[in-house]
Amino acid sequence: MMNEDQSGLGLPGGTLDVGDGRLLAWDEHGPADGPAVFYLHGSPGCRVQWSGIGEHARAAGIRLIAPDRPGCGASSFQADRHINDWPSDLAALADHLELDQYWVLGASGGGPYALACAAAADPRLVRVAVTSGVGPLDAEGAIQRLNDINRGIFEAAADGIDALAPIMTALVSGPEGSAGSMGDLIASLPPEDQSVVRGNPGLMEQLIDLSAAAVSGVEGLAYDIWLLTQPWGFDPASIEIEVDFYAGDRDLNVPLEHLLDQSALVPHSTLTVWPSAGHVEQMVRLPEVLARLTR
């Protein structure tokens, strides 16, 4: 069904019954006749992230479609899901929107899901981009090699949903500036990220506010992060379509090595390293990523 204000922001979008009783929610930005790009949100997150994303889409002439993953935002929770289950949901949404072709962009925690779509090889999928996408975390020592900013979160995630839930509750509902809150996490980002946040009005407030992501509780958000510590369920080396990777050289959330390793595994890939850039750089670099993706 269509709902012209699913997000509360006056955006086109709606919810789709994907066939097993679950609803998949999405919003759209930009012109309806532009190239259709699915934007896969980070973790924790949902389709409602930063208003600047919509502004970039409109300026670039891109139809940017932002779906919520199961259990995030307004999409129904899906028990026992895996990362490689996501392409079937996306294909169902592409069917519903009657898309002859589409592109996929995965940001941060959405990166593995974008690669899963590339591996699934829907013939309508033209090309994929991954910005600051987290790499596999199921290998021995992978989590320990993360930086302090999010190592504790993923260590808890590896122990299971129950261990992660209190951390997610603090991120979502902790008072601004309190230990473990989203505001505290943003404040701990390096100077490169702080500069981007300060230079874009409203970005700080919108990054901190996870209320739209946790509208159904924190279980879905915790599950989404837990999955990043589990096997992806596909071989990146099997991907046959083109994938563009992007990374900031001073990213402390997702180390540059993650993107170096992934780009080395995916046969037809490119890697762009943004100099003197942190994790938030991907948001303000969206126009160039979209232009290259759909050129």
PDB file of C-alpha atoms in Angstrom:
ATOM      1  CA  MET A   1       0.000   0.000   0.000  1.00  0.00           C
ATOM      2  CA  MET A   2       1.091   3.552  -0.637  1.00  0.00           C
ATOM      3  CA  ASN A   3       1.300   6.173   2.058  1.00  0.00           C
ATOM      4  CA  GLU A   4       2.292   9.688   1.126  1.00  0.00           C
ATOM      5  CA  ASP A   5       3.591  10.454   4.616  1.00  0.00           C
ATOM      6  CA  GLN A   6       4.995   7.172   5.906  1.00  0.00           C
ATOM      7  CA  SER A   7       7.979   8.968   7.434  1.00  0.00           C
ATOM      8  CA  GLY A   8       6.142  11.964   8.825  1.00  0.00           C
ATOM      9  CA  LEU A   9       8.286  14.084   6.490  1.00  0.00           C
ATOM     10  CA  GLY A  10       5.808  14.346   3.634  1.00  0.00           C
ATOM     11  CA  LEU A  11       7.766  11.901   1.462  1.00  0.00           C
ATOM     12  CA  PRO A  12       6.402   9.420  -1.057  1.00  0.00           C
ATOM     13  CA  GLY A  13       6.732   5.850   0.124  1.00  0.00           C
ATOM     14  CA  GLY A  14       4.705   3.208   1.841  1.00  0.00           C
ATOM     15  CA  THR A  15       4.669  -0.337   3.125  1.00  0.00           C
ATOM     16  CA  LEU A  16       4.697  -3.535   1.121  1.00  0.00           C
ATOM     17  CA  ASP A  17       3.531  -6.972   2.231  1.00  0.00           C
ATOM     18  CA  VAL A  18       6.463  -9.103   1.095  1.00  0.00           C
ATOM     19  CA  GLY A  19       4.412 -12.283   1.177  1.00  0.00           C
ATOM     20  CA  ASP A  20       5.008 -13.825   4.594  1.00  0.00           C
ATOM     21  CA  GLY A  21       2.938 -11.395   6.633  1.00  0.00           C
ATOM     22  CA  ARG A  22       5.811  -8.951   6.998  1.00  0.00           C
ATOM     23  CA  LEU A  23       5.616  -5.315   5.973  1.00  0.00           C
ATOM     24  CA  LEU A  24       8.574  -3.623   4.296  1.00  0.00           C
ATOM     25  CA  ALA A  25       8.591   0.173   4.658  1.00  0.00           C
ATOM     26  CA  TRP A  26      10.303   2.643   2.373  1.00  0.00           C
ATOM     27  CA  ASP A  27      10.537   6.356   1.580  1.00  0.00           C
ATOM     28  CA  GLU A  28      11.547   8.046  -1.660  1.00  0.00           C
ATOM     29  CA  HIS A  29      13.521  11.187  -2.435  1.00  0.00           C
ATOM     30  CA  GLY A  30      14.083  12.979  -5.714  1.00  0.00           C
ATOM     31  CA  PRO A  31      12.256  12.844  -9.052  1.00  0.00           C
ATOM     32  CA  ALA A  32      10.083   9.813  -9.793  1.00  0.00           C
ATOM     33  CA  ASP A  33      11.542   9.561 -13.312  1.00  0.00           C
ATOM     34  CA  GLY A  34      15.185   9.568 -12.224  1.00  0.00           C
ATOM     35  CA  PRO A  35      17.464   6.512 -12.093  1.00  0.00           C
ATOM     36  CA  ALA A  36      16.221   4.313  -9.236  1.00  0.00           C
ATOM     37  CA  VAL A  37      18.846   3.848  -6.519  1.00  0.00           C
ATOM     38  CA  PHE A  38      18.116   1.833  -3.374  1.00  0.00           C
ATOM     39  CA  TYR A  39      19.873   3.463  -0.408  1.00  0.00           C
ATOM     40  CA  LEU A  40      20.598   0.919   2.342  1.00  0.00           C
ATOM     41  CA  HIS A  41      20.927   2.584   5.738  1.00  0.00           C
ATOM     42  CA  GLY A  42      23.618   2.032   8.341  1.00  0.00           C
ATOM     43  CA  SER A  43      23.426   0.265  11.716  1.00  0.00           C
ATOM     44  CA  PRO A  44      21.767   1.301  13.934  1.00  0.00           C
ATOM     45  CA  GLY A  45      19.494   3.208  11.626  1.00  0.00           C
ATOM     46  CA  CYS A  46      16.513   3.275   9.318  1.00  0.00           C
ATOM     47  CA  ARG A  47      15.228   4.983   6.187  1.00  0.00           C
ATOM     48  CA  VAL A  48      14.934   8.300   8.102  1.00  0.00           C
ATOM     49  CA  GLN A  49      18.505   9.494   8.604  1.00  0.00           C
ATOM     50  CA  TRP A  50      19.526  12.933   7.387  1.00  0.00           C
ATOM     51  CA  SER A  51      17.439  15.398   5.402  1.00  0.00           C
ATOM     52  CA  GLY A  52      20.513  16.259   3.333  1.00  0.00           C
ATOM     53  CA  ILE A  53      20.286  12.863   1.654  1.00  0.00           C
ATOM     54  CA  GLY A  54      17.014  13.893   0.047  1.00  0.00           C
ATOM     55  CA  GLU A  55      18.429  17.248  -0.997  1.00  0.00           C
ATOM     56  CA  HIS A  56      21.364  15.507  -2.689  1.00  0.00           C
ATOM     57  CA  ALA A  57      19.012  13.122  -4.486  1.00  0.00           C
ATOM     58  CA  ARG A  58      16.866  15.943  -5.835  1.00  0.00           C
ATOM     59  CA  ALA A  59      19.899  17.928  -6.982  1.00  0.00           C
ATOM     60  CA  ALA A  60      21.362  14.864  -8.733  1.00  0.00           C
ATOM     61  CA  GLY A  61      18.060  13.919 -10.401  1.00  0.00           C
ATOM     62  CA  ILE A  62      18.112  10.532  -8.664  1.00  0.00           C
ATOM     63  CA  ARG A  63      15.065   8.608  -7.470  1.00  0.00           C
ATOM     64  CA  LEU A  64      16.527   7.527  -4.136  1.00  0.00           C
ATOM     65  CA  ILE A  65      14.505   4.734  -2.511  1.00  0.00           C
ATOM     66  CA  ALA A  66      15.304   4.144   1.159  1.00  0.00           C
ATOM     67  CA  PRO A  67      13.873   0.915   2.619  1.00  0.00           C
ATOM     68  CA  ASP A  68      13.899  -0.155   6.251  1.00  0.00           C
ATOM     69  CA  ARG A  69      15.481  -3.542   6.889  1.00  0.00           C
ATOM     70  CA  PRO A  70      13.370  -6.011   8.897  1.00  0.00           C
ATOM     71  CA  GLY A  71      12.934  -4.880  12.488  1.00  0.00           C
ATOM     72  CA  CYS A  72      14.278  -1.404  11.753  1.00  0.00           C
ATOM     73  CA  GLY A  73      12.020   1.632  11.513  1.00  0.00           C
ATOM     74  CA  ALA A  74       8.575   0.693  10.235  1.00  0.00           C
ATOM     75  CA  SER A  75       9.500  -2.692   8.719  1.00  0.00           C
ATOM     76  CA  SER A  76       8.288  -5.814  10.507  1.00  0.00           C
ATOM     77  CA  PHE A  77      10.754  -7.900  12.483  1.00  0.00           C
ATOM     78  CA  GLN A  78      11.897 -11.103  10.779  1.00  0.00           C
ATOM     79  CA  ALA A  79      13.083 -13.893  13.051  1.00  0.00           C
ATOM     80  CA  ASP A  80      16.036 -16.004  11.936  1.00  0.00           C
ATOM     81  CA  ARG A  81      16.911 -13.707   9.049  1.00  0.00           C
ATOM     82  CA  HIS A  82      20.380 -13.512   7.535  1.00  0.00           C
ATOM     83  CA  ILE A  83      22.175 -10.906   5.461  1.00  0.00           C
ATOM     84  CA  ASN A  84      21.754 -12.948   2.287  1.00  0.00           C
ATOM     85  CA  ASP A  85      17.952 -12.998   2.798  1.00  0.00           C
ATOM     86  CA  TRP A  86      17.798  -9.271   2.063  1.00  0.00           C
ATOM     87  CA  PRO A  87      18.051  -9.390  -1.777  1.00  0.00           C
ATOM     88  CA  SER A  88      14.682 -11.152  -2.029  1.00  0.00           C
ATOM     89  CA  ASP A  89      12.996  -8.343  -0.065  1.00  0.00           C
ATOM     90  CA  LEU A  90      14.633  -5.742  -2.282  1.00  0.00           C
ATOM     91  CA  ALA A  91      13.620  -7.619  -5.431  1.00  0.00           C
ATOM     92  CA  ALA A  92      10.027  -7.733  -4.161  1.00  0.00           C
ATOM     93  CA  LEU A  93      10.081  -3.971  -3.685  1.00  0.00           C
ATOM     94  CA  ALA A  94      11.569  -3.523  -7.169  1.00  0.00           C
ATOM     95  CA  ASP A  95       8.719  -5.671  -8.530  1.00  0.00           C
ATOM     96  CA  HIS A  96       6.171  -3.567  -6.671  1.00  0.00           C
ATOM     97  CA  LEU A  97       7.662  -0.342  -8.009  1.00  0.00           C
ATOM     98  CA  GLU A  98       7.798  -1.853 -11.526  1.00  0.00           C
ATOM     99  CA  LEU A  99      11.497  -1.094 -11.971  1.00  0.00           C
ATOM    100  CA  ASP A 100      13.157  -2.303 -15.153  1.00  0.00           C
ATOM    101  CA  GLN A 101      16.571  -1.555 -13.694  1.00  0.00           C
ATOM    102  CA  TYR A 102      18.015  -0.257 -10.458  1.00  0.00           C
ATOM    103  CA  TRP A 103      21.217   0.478  -8.593  1.00  0.00           C
ATOM    104  CA  VAL A 104      22.109  -0.206  -4.946  1.00  0.00           C
ATOM    105  CA  LEU A 105      24.123   1.933  -2.522  1.00  0.00           C
ATOM    106  CA  GLY A 106      24.988   0.506   0.899  1.00  0.00           C
ATOM    107  CA  ALA A 107      26.287   2.871   3.591  1.00  0.00           C
ATOM    108  CA  SER A 108      28.307   1.651   6.590  1.00  0.00           C
ATOM    109  CA  GLY A 109      26.321  -1.256   8.092  1.00  0.00           C
ATOM    110  CA  GLY A 110      24.295  -1.362   4.870  1.00  0.00           C
ATOM    111  CA  GLY A 111      27.428  -2.314   2.925  1.00  0.00           C
ATOM    112  CA  PRO A 112      27.189  -6.101   3.433  1.00  0.00           C
ATOM    113  CA  TYR A 113      23.538  -5.987   2.356  1.00  0.00           C
ATOM    114  CA  ALA A 114      24.500  -4.160  -0.840  1.00  0.00           C
ATOM    115  CA  LEU A 115      27.114  -6.827  -1.569  1.00  0.00           C
ATOM    116  CA  ALA A 116      24.525  -9.526  -0.897  1.00  0.00           C
ATOM    117  CA  CYS A 117      22.386  -7.935  -3.621  1.00  0.00           C
ATOM    118  CA  ALA A 118      25.384  -7.933  -5.967  1.00  0.00           C
ATOM    119  CA  ALA A 119      25.978 -11.628  -5.248  1.00  0.00           C
ATOM    120  CA  ALA A 120      22.303 -12.472  -5.807  1.00  0.00           C
ATOM    121  CA  ALA A 121      22.642 -10.997  -9.316  1.00  0.00           C
ATOM    122  CA  ASP A 122      19.104  -9.818 -10.053  1.00  0.00           C
ATOM    123  CA  PRO A 123      19.395  -9.075 -13.801  1.00  0.00           C
ATOM    124  CA  ARG A 124      17.806  -5.657 -13.194  1.00  0.00           C
ATOM    125  CA  LEU A 125      20.651  -4.636 -10.871  1.00  0.00           C
ATOM    126  CA  VAL A 126      23.091  -2.508 -12.858  1.00  0.00           C
ATOM    127  CA  ARG A 127      25.832  -1.597 -10.405  1.00  0.00           C
ATOM    128  CA  VAL A 128      26.526  -1.368  -6.664  1.00  0.00           C
ATOM    129  CA  ALA A 129      28.327   1.144  -4.450  1.00  0.00           C
ATOM    130  CA  VAL A 130      29.496   0.696  -0.874  1.00  0.00           C
ATOM    131  CA  THR A 131      30.464   3.725   1.231  1.00  0.00           C
ATOM    132  CA  SER A 132      32.457   3.044   4.404  1.00  0.00           C
ATOM    133  CA  GLY A 133      30.984  -0.458   4.477  1.00  0.00           C
ATOM    134  CA  VAL A 134      31.853  -2.717   7.386  1.00  0.00           C
ATOM    135  CA  GLY A 135      33.745  -5.857   6.431  1.00  0.00           C
ATOM    136  CA  PRO A 136      33.275  -9.432   7.720  1.00  0.00           C
ATOM    137  CA  LEU A 137      33.467  -9.588  11.512  1.00  0.00           C
ATOM    138  CA  ASP A 138      33.058 -13.341  12.020  1.00  0.00           C
ATOM    139  CA  ALA A 139      36.751 -14.176  11.500  1.00  0.00           C
ATOM    140  CA  GLU A 140      38.906 -14.687  14.574  1.00  0.00           C
ATOM    141  CA  GLY A 141      40.317 -11.391  15.831  1.00  0.00           C
ATOM    142  CA  ALA A 142      38.266  -9.223  13.443  1.00  0.00           C
ATOM    143  CA  ILE A 143      36.297  -7.458  16.180  1.00  0.00           C
ATOM    144  CA  GLN A 144      39.388  -6.943  18.340  1.00  0.00           C
ATOM    145  CA  ARG A 145      41.009  -5.043  15.463  1.00  0.00           C
ATOM    146  CA  LEU A 146      38.231  -2.438  15.469  1.00  0.00           C
ATOM    147  CA  ASN A 147      38.824   0.964  17.051  1.00  0.00           C
ATOM    148  CA  ASP A 148      37.567   1.907  20.494  1.00  0.00           C
ATOM    149  CA  ILE A 149      34.555   3.798  19.108  1.00  0.00           C
ATOM    150  CA  ASN A 150      32.535   0.679  18.340  1.00  0.00           C
ATOM    151  CA  ARG A 151      34.616  -2.323  19.424  1.00  0.00           C
ATOM    152  CA  GLY A 152      32.566  -2.704  22.614  1.00  0.00           C
ATOM    153  CA  ILE A 153      29.303  -2.679  20.659  1.00  0.00           C
ATOM    154  CA  PHE A 154      30.421  -5.476  18.363  1.00  0.00           C
ATOM    155  CA  GLU A 155      31.982  -7.482  21.200  1.00  0.00           C
ATOM    156  CA  ALA A 156      28.579  -7.446  22.880  1.00  0.00           C
ATOM    157  CA  ALA A 157      26.873  -8.252  19.573  1.00  0.00           C
ATOM    158  CA  ALA A 158      29.062 -11.313  19.106  1.00  0.00           C
ATOM    159  CA  ASP A 159      27.807 -12.558  22.498  1.00  0.00           C
ATOM    160  CA  GLY A 160      24.215 -12.354  21.303  1.00  0.00           C
ATOM    161  CA  ILE A 161      21.110 -10.169  21.205  1.00  0.00           C
ATOM    162  CA  ASP A 162      20.593 -10.247  24.978  1.00  0.00           C
ATOM    163  CA  ALA A 163      24.085  -8.846  25.593  1.00  0.00           C
ATOM    164  CA  LEU A 164      23.584  -6.116  22.997  1.00  0.00           C
ATOM    165  CA  ALA A 165      20.068  -4.995  23.978  1.00  0.00           C
ATOM    166  CA  PRO A 166      21.080  -2.801  26.969  1.00  0.00           C
ATOM    167  CA  ILE A 167      23.669  -1.018  24.821  1.00  0.00           C
ATOM    168  CA  MET A 168      21.072  -0.383  22.139  1.00  0.00           C
ATOM    169  CA  THR A 169      18.621   0.937  24.731  1.00  0.00           C
ATOM    170  CA  ALA A 170      21.239   3.429  25.918  1.00  0.00           C
ATOM    171  CA  LEU A 171      22.006   4.503  22.351  1.00  0.00           C
ATOM    172  CA  VAL A 172      18.350   5.051  21.534  1.00  0.00           C
ATOM    173  CA  SER A 173      16.984   6.550  24.740  1.00  0.00           C
ATOM    174  CA  GLY A 174      19.956   7.736  26.784  1.00  0.00           C
ATOM    175  CA  PRO A 175      19.891  11.483  27.591  1.00  0.00           C
ATOM    176  CA  GLU A 176      22.002  13.532  25.196  1.00  0.00           C
ATOM    177  CA  GLY A 177      25.603  13.510  26.346  1.00  0.00           C
ATOM    178  CA  SER A 178      25.114  10.651  28.809  1.00  0.00           C
ATOM    179  CA  ALA A 179      27.562   7.732  28.714  1.00  0.00           C
ATOM    180  CA  GLY A 180      26.599   5.240  26.035  1.00  0.00           C
ATOM    181  CA  SER A 181      24.071   7.520  24.325  1.00  0.00           C
ATOM    182  CA  MET A 182      24.119   8.246  20.607  1.00  0.00           C
ATOM    183  CA  GLY A 183      25.134  11.801  21.438  1.00  0.00           C
ATOM    184  CA  ASP A 184      28.074  10.482  23.437  1.00  0.00           C
ATOM    185  CA  LEU A 185      29.061   8.267  20.504  1.00  0.00           C
ATOM    186  CA  ILE A 186      28.920  11.172  18.028  1.00  0.00           C
ATOM    187  CA  ALA A 187      30.952  13.346  20.419  1.00  0.00           C
ATOM    188  CA  SER A 188      33.699  10.699  20.433  1.00  0.00           C
ATOM    189  CA  LEU A 189      34.187  10.851  16.663  1.00  0.00           C
ATOM    190  CA  PRO A 190      37.493  12.235  15.350  1.00  0.00           C
ATOM    191  CA  PRO A 191      38.019  15.866  14.233  1.00  0.00           C
ATOM    192  CA  GLU A 192      37.398  14.994  10.579  1.00  0.00           C
ATOM    193  CA  ASP A 193      33.880  13.798  11.432  1.00  0.00           C
ATOM    194  CA  GLN A 194      33.233  16.638  13.858  1.00  0.00           C
ATOM    195  CA  SER A 195      34.035  19.127  11.099  1.00  0.00           C
ATOM    196  CA  VAL A 196      31.459  17.558   8.763  1.00  0.00           C
ATOM    197  CA  VAL A 197      28.826  17.460  11.500  1.00  0.00           C
ATOM    198  CA  ARG A 198      29.387  21.113  12.449  1.00  0.00           C
ATOM    199  CA  GLY A 199      29.371  22.186   8.799  1.00  0.00           C
ATOM    200  CA  ASN A 200      25.937  20.741   8.049  1.00  0.00           C
ATOM    201  CA  PRO A 201      23.085  22.271  10.069  1.00  0.00           C
ATOM    202  CA  GLY A 202      20.769  19.696  11.582  1.00  0.00           C
ATOM    203  CA  LEU A 203      23.078  16.753  10.962  1.00  0.00           C
ATOM    204  CA  MET A 204      24.049  16.332  14.616  1.00  0.00           C
ATOM    205  CA  GLU A 205      20.446  16.347  15.826  1.00  0.00           C
ATOM    206  CA  GLN A 206      19.314  13.908  13.164  1.00  0.00           C
ATOM    207  CA  LEU A 207      22.195  11.483  13.747  1.00  0.00           C
ATOM    208  CA  ILE A 208      21.476  11.442  17.473  1.00  0.00           C
ATOM    209  CA  ASP A 209      17.724  10.917  17.093  1.00  0.00           C
ATOM    210  CA  LEU A 210      17.082   7.174  16.638  1.00  0.00           C
ATOM    211  CA  SER A 211      13.404   7.380  17.569  1.00  0.00           C
ATOM    212  CA  ALA A 212      12.248   6.583  14.020  1.00  0.00           C
ATOM    213  CA  ALA A 213      14.626   3.607  13.843  1.00  0.00           C
ATOM    214  CA  ALA A 214      13.411   2.172  17.148  1.00  0.00           C
ATOM    215  CA  VAL A 215       9.701   2.787  16.697  1.00  0.00           C
ATOM    216  CA  SER A 216       9.066  -0.942  17.285  1.00  0.00           C
ATOM    217  CA  GLY A 217      11.699  -1.266  20.021  1.00  0.00           C
ATOM    218  CA  VAL A 218      15.406  -2.033  20.038  1.00  0.00           C
ATOM    219  CA  GLU A 219      15.217  -5.751  19.238  1.00  0.00           C
ATOM    220  CA  GLY A 220      15.301  -5.230  15.472  1.00  0.00           C
ATOM    221  CA  LEU A 221      18.192  -2.764  15.697  1.00  0.00           C
ATOM    222  CA  ALA A 222      20.137  -5.157  17.921  1.00  0.00           C
ATOM    223  CA  TYR A 223      19.471  -8.021  15.525  1.00  0.00           C
ATOM    224  CA  ASP A 224      20.679  -5.916  12.595  1.00  0.00           C
ATOM    225  CA  ILE A 225      24.003  -5.229  14.331  1.00  0.00           C
ATOM    226  CA  TRP A 226      24.340  -8.828  15.568  1.00  0.00           C
ATOM    227  CA  LEU A 227      24.092 -10.046  11.965  1.00  0.00           C
ATOM    228  CA  LEU A 228      27.231  -8.074  11.104  1.00  0.00           C
ATOM    229  CA  THR A 229      29.163 -10.409  13.405  1.00  0.00           C
ATOM    230  CA  GLN A 230      27.822 -13.518  11.669  1.00  0.00           C
ATOM    231  CA  PRO A 231      28.825 -15.147   8.342  1.00  0.00           C
ATOM    232  CA  TRP A 232      27.394 -13.203   5.433  1.00  0.00           C
ATOM    233  CA  GLY A 233      26.207 -16.309   3.607  1.00  0.00           C
ATOM    234  CA  PHE A 234      27.787 -15.525   0.236  1.00  0.00           C
ATOM    235  CA  ASP A 235      31.251 -15.288  -1.282  1.00  0.00           C
ATOM    236  CA  PRO A 236      32.254 -11.733  -2.307  1.00  0.00           C
ATOM    237  CA  ALA A 237      34.635 -13.284  -4.846  1.00  0.00           C
ATOM    238  CA  SER A 238      31.598 -14.652  -6.700  1.00  0.00           C
ATOM    239  CA  ILE A 239      30.206 -11.174  -7.452  1.00  0.00           C
ATOM    240  CA  GLU A 240      30.195 -10.550 -11.199  1.00  0.00           C
ATOM    241  CA  ILE A 241      28.756  -7.044 -11.487  1.00  0.00           C
ATOM    242  CA  GLU A 242      30.731  -3.851 -10.905  1.00  0.00           C
ATOM    243  CA  VAL A 243      31.079  -2.560  -7.356  1.00  0.00           C
ATOM    244  CA  ASP A 244      32.502   0.812  -6.312  1.00  0.00           C
ATOM    245  CA  PHE A 245      33.964   1.016  -2.798  1.00  0.00           C
ATOM    246  CA  TYR A 246      34.583   4.293  -0.963  1.00  0.00           C
ATOM    247  CA  ALA A 247      36.441   4.868   2.305  1.00  0.00           C
ATOM    248  CA  GLY A 248      37.767   7.704   4.429  1.00  0.00           C
ATOM    249  CA  ASP A 249      41.428   7.281   5.282  1.00  0.00           C
ATOM    250  CA  ARG A 250      40.788   8.420   8.873  1.00  0.00           C
ATOM    251  CA  ASP A 251      37.576   6.508   9.495  1.00  0.00           C
ATOM    252  CA  LEU A 252      37.582   5.175  13.061  1.00  0.00           C
ATOM    253  CA  ASN A 253      34.174   3.480  12.795  1.00  0.00           C
ATOM    254  CA  VAL A 254      35.029   1.275   9.823  1.00  0.00           C
ATOM    255  CA  PRO A 255      38.808   1.070   9.316  1.00  0.00           C
ATOM    256  CA  LEU A 256      40.162   1.614   5.808  1.00  0.00           C
ATOM    257  CA  GLU A 257      41.464  -1.963   5.879  1.00  0.00           C
ATOM    258  CA  HIS A 258      37.888  -3.237   5.681  1.00  0.00           C
ATOM    259  CA  LEU A 259      37.383  -1.570   2.311  1.00  0.00           C
ATOM    260  CA  LEU A 260      40.835  -2.565   1.072  1.00  0.00           C
ATOM    261  CA  ASP A 261      40.084  -6.207   1.870  1.00  0.00           C
ATOM    262  CA  GLN A 262      36.622  -6.148   0.309  1.00  0.00           C
ATOM    263  CA  SER A 263      37.748  -4.455  -2.884  1.00  0.00           C
ATOM    264  CA  ALA A 264      40.538  -7.024  -3.216  1.00  0.00           C
ATOM    265  CA  LEU A 265      37.981  -9.840  -2.983  1.00  0.00           C
ATOM    266  CA  VAL A 266      35.370  -8.489  -5.425  1.00  0.00           C
ATOM    267  CA  PRO A 267      36.663  -9.065  -8.979  1.00  0.00           C
ATOM    268  CA  HIS A 268      35.162  -6.078 -10.838  1.00  0.00           C
ATOM    269  CA  SER A 269      35.582  -3.354  -8.258  1.00  0.00           C
ATOM    270  CA  THR A 270      37.043   0.091  -7.772  1.00  0.00           C
ATOM    271  CA  LEU A 271      38.243   1.708  -4.542  1.00  0.00           C
ATOM    272  CA  THR A 272      38.206   5.441  -3.887  1.00  0.00           C
ATOM    273  CA  VAL A 273      39.928   6.642  -0.716  1.00  0.00           C
ATOM    274  CA  TRP A 274      38.879  10.077   0.490  1.00  0.00           C
ATOM    275  CA  PRO A 275      41.866  11.904   2.027  1.00  0.00           C
ATOM    276  CA  SER A 276      41.628  13.368   5.534  1.00  0.00           C
ATOM    277  CA  ALA A 277      38.104  11.951   5.824  1.00  0.00           C
ATOM    278  CA  GLY A 278      36.245  10.123   8.567  1.00  0.00           C
ATOM    279  CA  HIS A 279      33.088   8.018   8.682  1.00  0.00           C
ATOM    280  CA  VAL A 280      30.539  10.811   8.243  1.00  0.00           C
ATOM    281  CA  GLU A 281      32.217  11.954   5.000  1.00  0.00           C
ATOM    282  CA  GLN A 282      30.085   9.459   3.070  1.00  0.00           C
ATOM    283  CA  MET A 283      26.987  11.572   3.668  1.00  0.00           C
ATOM    284  CA  VAL A 284      28.335  14.781   2.142  1.00  0.00           C
ATOM    285  CA  ARG A 285      30.030  12.841  -0.673  1.00  0.00           C
ATOM    286  CA  LEU A 286      26.729  11.318  -1.746  1.00  0.00           C
ATOM    287  CA  PRO A 287      26.379  13.441  -4.938  1.00  0.00           C
ATOM    288  CA  GLU A 288      29.646  12.187  -6.415  1.00  0.00           C
ATOM    289  CA  VAL A 289      28.882   8.597  -5.417  1.00  0.00           C
ATOM    290  CA  LEU A 290      25.430   8.750  -7.037  1.00  0.00           C
ATOM    291  CA  ALA A 291      26.813  10.377 -10.188  1.00  0.00           C
ATOM    292  CA  ARG A 292      29.458   7.693 -10.646  1.00  0.00           C
ATOM    293  CA  LEU A 293      27.074   4.863  -9.739  1.00  0.00           C
ATOM    294  CA  THR A 294      24.459   5.822 -12.341  1.00  0.00           C
ATOM    295  CA  ARG A 295      26.650   7.351 -15.031  1.00  0.00           C
TER     296      ARG A 295
END
